[in-house]
Amino acid sequence: MEFRELDQEKRDVVYVDGWAQIAGLHNCSSLAGMISRPLFIWLLLVTALEITGDLLRIPVLHYVCKPLIMLSLMTWVVFKRAHWQESGPVRWLFVGMVFALLGDVFLMIREIDLFVVGLGSFLFMQLAYIASFWGQLSDAGVRLSARQFALRAIPFGLYSAGFLLYLYKPLRATGLLGPVVGYVVCIALMGIMAAMRREAVTEANYRQVVAGAVLFMLSDSAIALNKFAFPLPVASLIVMSTYAAAQYLIVTGVVQATADVEGAEEAVL
């Protein structure tokens, strides 16, 4: 039986009671069990080394540690496959992570300007993450109204429009207005879809993934400002700290939500 086929009373057991209800289910992993402290500490260390390598011009640290951020998260997801191996949303998430890894590699190479190729890789990442969030809504049987979509889209839309307006002249001068507009639309949609998950997951999980989406937008905003507007002091620190935190929050959040739902279904059934 699929989750969307459960009657309303059983759905309430899964969602309405929140973390307290989920924590009491025998077959469901807790957040502390899924998101391990070693993973967090490891990513913190790798990110710190990447930023250090970039700021101090130590190529080996920069070139090894930047892709290691996504490789570490991908390895964690693979090790947690018992919790999601039948999950479409996590498979889409993993596809997005592959494109994020490719984007990291393209953008870290300074000898050749691969900005547009890196931008394209991250655009595909955004689309895959959107599909992942949509899949979680679909699996939960959640149907949201146009009004709900519009209300949750407002902050993302306003920020994106204002940002593009601010960078309009330099983007037009470089001939990158079209690609960047397309990318900004996709990243705004990713943020909106993260916000649409509220009825499909616990409140804590919803806030975690939305925070990740917002941090991702801030990271990309810092990249754009540094490239098209003005040099940012310690740009690498701003960009990579927000990027690593964003990926960590989104990836662990999506996998955790899938584990919670599957464990809850087993307990209810």
PDB file of C-alpha atoms in Angstrom, residues 9-10 22 34 43 56 68 83 94 117 147 177 192 217-218 225 239 248 264 267 269:
ATOM      1  CA  GLU A   9      -6.446   9.041  10.427  1.00  0.00           C
ATOM      2  CA  LYS A  10      -3.288   7.114   9.538  1.00  0.00           C
ATOM      3  CA  ILE A  22       7.805   9.793  14.412  1.00  0.00           C
ATOM      4  CA  MET A  34      20.429   9.625  10.201  1.00  0.00           C
ATOM      5  CA  LEU A  43      32.274  18.388   5.921  1.00  0.00           C
ATOM      6  CA  LEU A  56      46.100  31.239   0.561  1.00  0.00           C
ATOM      7  CA  LEU A  68      35.298  16.332  -1.960  1.00  0.00           C
ATOM      8  CA  HIS A  83      16.440   3.877   3.735  1.00  0.00           C
ATOM      9  CA  PHE A  94      21.392  11.966  -6.376  1.00  0.00           C
ATOM     10  CA  VAL A 117      29.460  25.210 -18.518  1.00  0.00           C
ATOM     11  CA  ARG A 147      -2.915  30.526  -3.877  1.00  0.00           C
ATOM     12  CA  LEU A 177      21.900  38.056 -19.453  1.00  0.00           C
ATOM     13  CA  ILE A 192       9.648  27.665  -4.053  1.00  0.00           C
ATOM     14  CA  MET A 217      20.622  31.286  -3.363  1.00  0.00           C
ATOM     15  CA  LEU A 218      22.880  33.405  -1.148  1.00  0.00           C
ATOM     16  CA  LEU A 225      28.204  39.886  -7.263  1.00  0.00           C
ATOM     17  CA  VAL A 239      30.565  31.380  -1.248  1.00  0.00           C
ATOM     18  CA  TYR A 248      24.363  19.461   3.602  1.00  0.00           C
ATOM     19  CA  ALA A 264       6.088   5.537   9.450  1.00  0.00           C
ATOM     20  CA  ALA A 267       4.779   1.083  11.552  1.00  0.00           C
ATOM     21  CA  LEU A 269       0.700  -0.880   8.274  1.00  0.00           C
TER      22      LEU A 269
END
